[in-house]
Structure formats: structure tokens, C-alpha cells
Coordinates of C-alpha atoms in Angstrom, one line a residue:
M1282 CA 90.2 87.2 99.6
K1283 CA 92.5 85.0 97.1
A1284 CA 96.2 85.1 96.7
E1285 CA 98.3 83.5 94.0
I1286 CA 102.0 82.7 95.1
I1287 CA 104.5 81.9 92.6
Y1288 CA 107.8 81.0 93.2
A1289 CA 111.2 79.9 91.7
S1290 CA 113.5 77.8 93.4
L1291 CA 116.9 76.0 92.8
T1292 CA 117.9 75.0 96.1
G1293 CA 114.4 74.8 97.7
N1294 CA 114.9 77.9 100.1
N1295 CA 112.5 79.8 98.0
E1296 CA 110.1 76.9 97.7
E1297 CA 110.3 76.8 101.3
I1298 CA 109.7 80.4 101.8
A1299 CA 106.8 80.4 99.2
E1300 CA 105.1 77.6 101.5
I1301 CA 105.6 79.6 104.8
I1302 CA 104.0 82.4 103.2
Q1303 CA 101.0 80.1 101.8
N1304 CA 100.6 78.7 105.5
Q1305 CA 100.7 82.1 107.0
L1306 CA 98.1 83.6 104.6
R1307 CA 95.8 80.3 105.2
E1308 CA 96.0 81.2 109.0
H1309 CA 94.3 84.4 107.9
H1310 CA 91.7 82.5 105.9
V1311 CA 93.1 83.7 102.6
D1312 CA 92.4 81.3 99.8
T1313 CA 95.8 80.3 98.4
N1314 CA 97.3 79.0 94.8
L1315 CA 101.1 78.0 95.0
T1316 CA 102.6 77.7 91.6
E1317 CA 106.0 77.0 90.3
I1318 CA 107.1 80.1 88.2
G1319 CA 107.8 77.8 85.1
Q1320 CA 103.8 76.5 85.3
A1321 CA 102.6 80.3 86.1
D1322 CA 100.7 82.4 83.4
A1323 CA 100.6 86.1 84.2
F1324 CA 97.5 86.5 82.2
D1325 CA 95.6 84.3 84.9
L1326 CA 96.7 86.8 87.8
P1327 CA 93.7 89.3 87.5
V1328 CA 91.7 87.0 89.3
A1329 CA 93.9 87.1 92.6
D1330 CA 93.3 89.7 95.1
L1331 CA 96.8 89.4 96.3
I1332 CA 100.0 88.4 94.4
V1333 CA 103.3 87.2 95.8
I1334 CA 106.3 86.5 93.7
V1335 CA 109.2 84.4 95.3
P1336 CA 112.1 84.2 92.7
Y1337 CA 115.6 83.4 93.1
T1338 CA 118.7 85.5 91.6
Y1339 CA 121.0 83.6 89.5
G1340 CA 124.4 84.5 88.3
E1341 CA 125.4 88.3 88.3
G1342 CA 121.6 89.4 89.3
D1343 CA 119.9 87.5 86.6
L1344 CA 116.4 86.2 86.8
P1345 CA 115.5 82.7 87.0
E1346 CA 115.6 81.2 83.3
E1347 CA 112.3 79.4 83.8
G1348 CA 110.4 82.7 84.6
L1349 CA 111.6 85.0 81.9
D1350 CA 108.5 84.6 80.1
F1351 CA 106.5 85.1 83.0
F1352 CA 108.5 88.4 83.9
D1353 CA 108.1 89.7 80.1
D1354 CA 104.3 89.0 80.4
L1355 CA 103.8 90.9 83.3
Q1356 CA 104.2 94.1 81.4
D1357 CA 101.1 93.4 79.2
V1358 CA 98.9 92.6 82.1
D1359 CA 96.5 94.9 83.8
L1360 CA 96.6 94.3 87.6
S1361 CA 94.7 97.2 89.1
G1362 CA 93.0 96.5 92.3
T1363 CA 95.6 93.7 93.2
V1364 CA 98.0 93.8 95.9
F1365 CA 101.5 92.5 95.5
G1366 CA 104.7 91.5 97.2
V1367 CA 108.0 90.2 96.4
A1368 CA 110.4 88.0 98.6
G1369 CA 113.3 85.6 98.2
S1370 CA 116.2 84.0 99.2
G1371 CA 119.8 84.8 98.2
D1372 CA 123.3 84.6 99.1
R1373 CA 124.8 88.1 100.8
W1374 CA 128.1 86.8 99.1
Y1375 CA 127.0 88.2 96.0
A1376 CA 126.8 91.6 97.4
E1377 CA 125.2 94.0 94.8
D1378 CA 123.5 90.9 93.2
Y1379 CA 122.1 89.8 96.5
C1380 CA 118.5 89.2 95.7
K1381 CA 118.4 91.3 92.5
A1382 CA 115.7 89.3 90.9
V1383 CA 113.4 90.5 94.0
V1384 CA 114.0 94.0 93.3
K1385 CA 113.3 93.3 89.4
F1386 CA 110.2 91.6 90.0
D1387 CA 108.9 94.6 92.4
H1388 CA 109.6 96.8 89.9
Q1389 CA 107.9 95.0 87.2
L1390 CA 104.8 94.4 89.1
E1391 CA 104.7 98.2 90.0
T1392 CA 104.2 98.7 86.2
T1393 CA 100.9 96.6 86.2
G1394 CA 99.0 99.1 88.1
A1395 CA 99.0 96.8 91.2
T1396 CA 99.3 98.2 94.6
R1397 CA 102.7 97.4 96.5
G1398 CA 101.5 96.0 99.8
V1399 CA 105.0 95.7 101.6
Q1400 CA 108.3 96.2 100.6
P1401 CA 110.6 93.7 99.1
L1402 CA 111.8 91.1 101.9
F1403 CA 115.4 89.5 101.1
I1404 CA 116.1 86.4 103.3
D1405 CA 120.1 85.2 103.7
L1406 CA 119.9 81.5 102.3
H1407 CA 117.8 79.1 104.2
P1408 CA 114.8 80.7 106.2
E1409 CA 115.5 80.6 109.9
D1410 CA 112.9 81.4 113.0
A1411 CA 113.6 84.9 112.8
D1412 CA 112.9 85.0 109.0
E1413 CA 109.6 83.3 109.7
Q1414 CA 108.5 86.3 111.8
R1415 CA 109.5 88.7 109.2
L1416 CA 107.7 86.6 106.7
D1417 CA 104.8 86.9 109.1
D1418 CA 105.1 90.6 109.2
F1419 CA 105.0 90.5 105.3
T1420 CA 102.0 88.6 104.8
T1421 CA 100.2 90.7 107.6
S1422 CA 101.0 93.8 105.7
L1423 CA 99.6 92.4 102.5
I1424 CA 96.5 91.5 103.9
K1425 CA 96.2 94.9 105.7
T1426 CA 96.8 96.8 102.4
A1427 CA 94.5 94.8 100.9
T1428 CA 91.9 95.0 103.5
Q1429 CA 92.2 99.0 103.3
L1430 CA 91.9 99.1 99.6
G1431 CA 88.6 96.8 100.1
V1432 CA 89.7 94.2 98.3

């Protein structure tokens, strides 16, 4: 099984989340590739079995500027047969804009024909020990869904 993990990080929190996910997937013998969103190409994603996006939310619920092209390109990619999950860090102080980019990427990936392997995961600021367990549940669910689909 091959996973593409794509992240955007301003504070380092999302990069750390992406690395935790990568390590957890590797523990399950999943071949992983970790890419910063500005370097990612949505048209390369169909080769992956699992896709994980870890974006930050900027301003009033905005997507990461360096990921706008990637986000837009997703609407032109057929990811049928691929399983996805979206996780990200945010600050609860922003109330209704908290982790809004996570939700937007989740919806965008859903339009590609990919299968949601797990519900979006929000992490408040820096990932703590309890968040690592939640991330483990996240990755386990992705693998389970992919296995059930015969990926």
C-alpha cells in the first residue's frame, strides 16, 4: 500500500502532524511519501492508495495560499479507488473558522471520486499525547477502509 501525505504548515504544527501520520503508517508497512503542499501535484495522486492532506487554516477560514493551485487542481483529478483522510491543526480561538481548511479539503477530495476513510480530524494547536492516539485511530481507520476496498 502506498500513501501520499501532503501538508501545509506555518507554525510547524501541521508538519509535525504529517510526520506523526507518516510514522504511524510506516508502522503498518505502508510506503509513504511526505510532500509540502507547494511542491505537490494533484495529477500525481492517482498512483497512491491512500491520500492524507494536512492543511492549516489562515485568516477567516482561508486555505493556505501555497496550496490554492493544488486545491483547484483536485477538481480535475479522478481519484476513484483511492482512500483519503484530512487532518490539521488550528486554534479554537478562531471559533467558526477553526480548521475550516480541513473541512474544505475534505469536501474537495470527496468530489474526486475518492473514498473517505475517516472523518476529518481537528487538533488544537500543537499535537499532544492524546492527539497522537487520535492520529493513530485516524491512520488505522484509513488502512482498514483501504483493506476493505481491496486497495
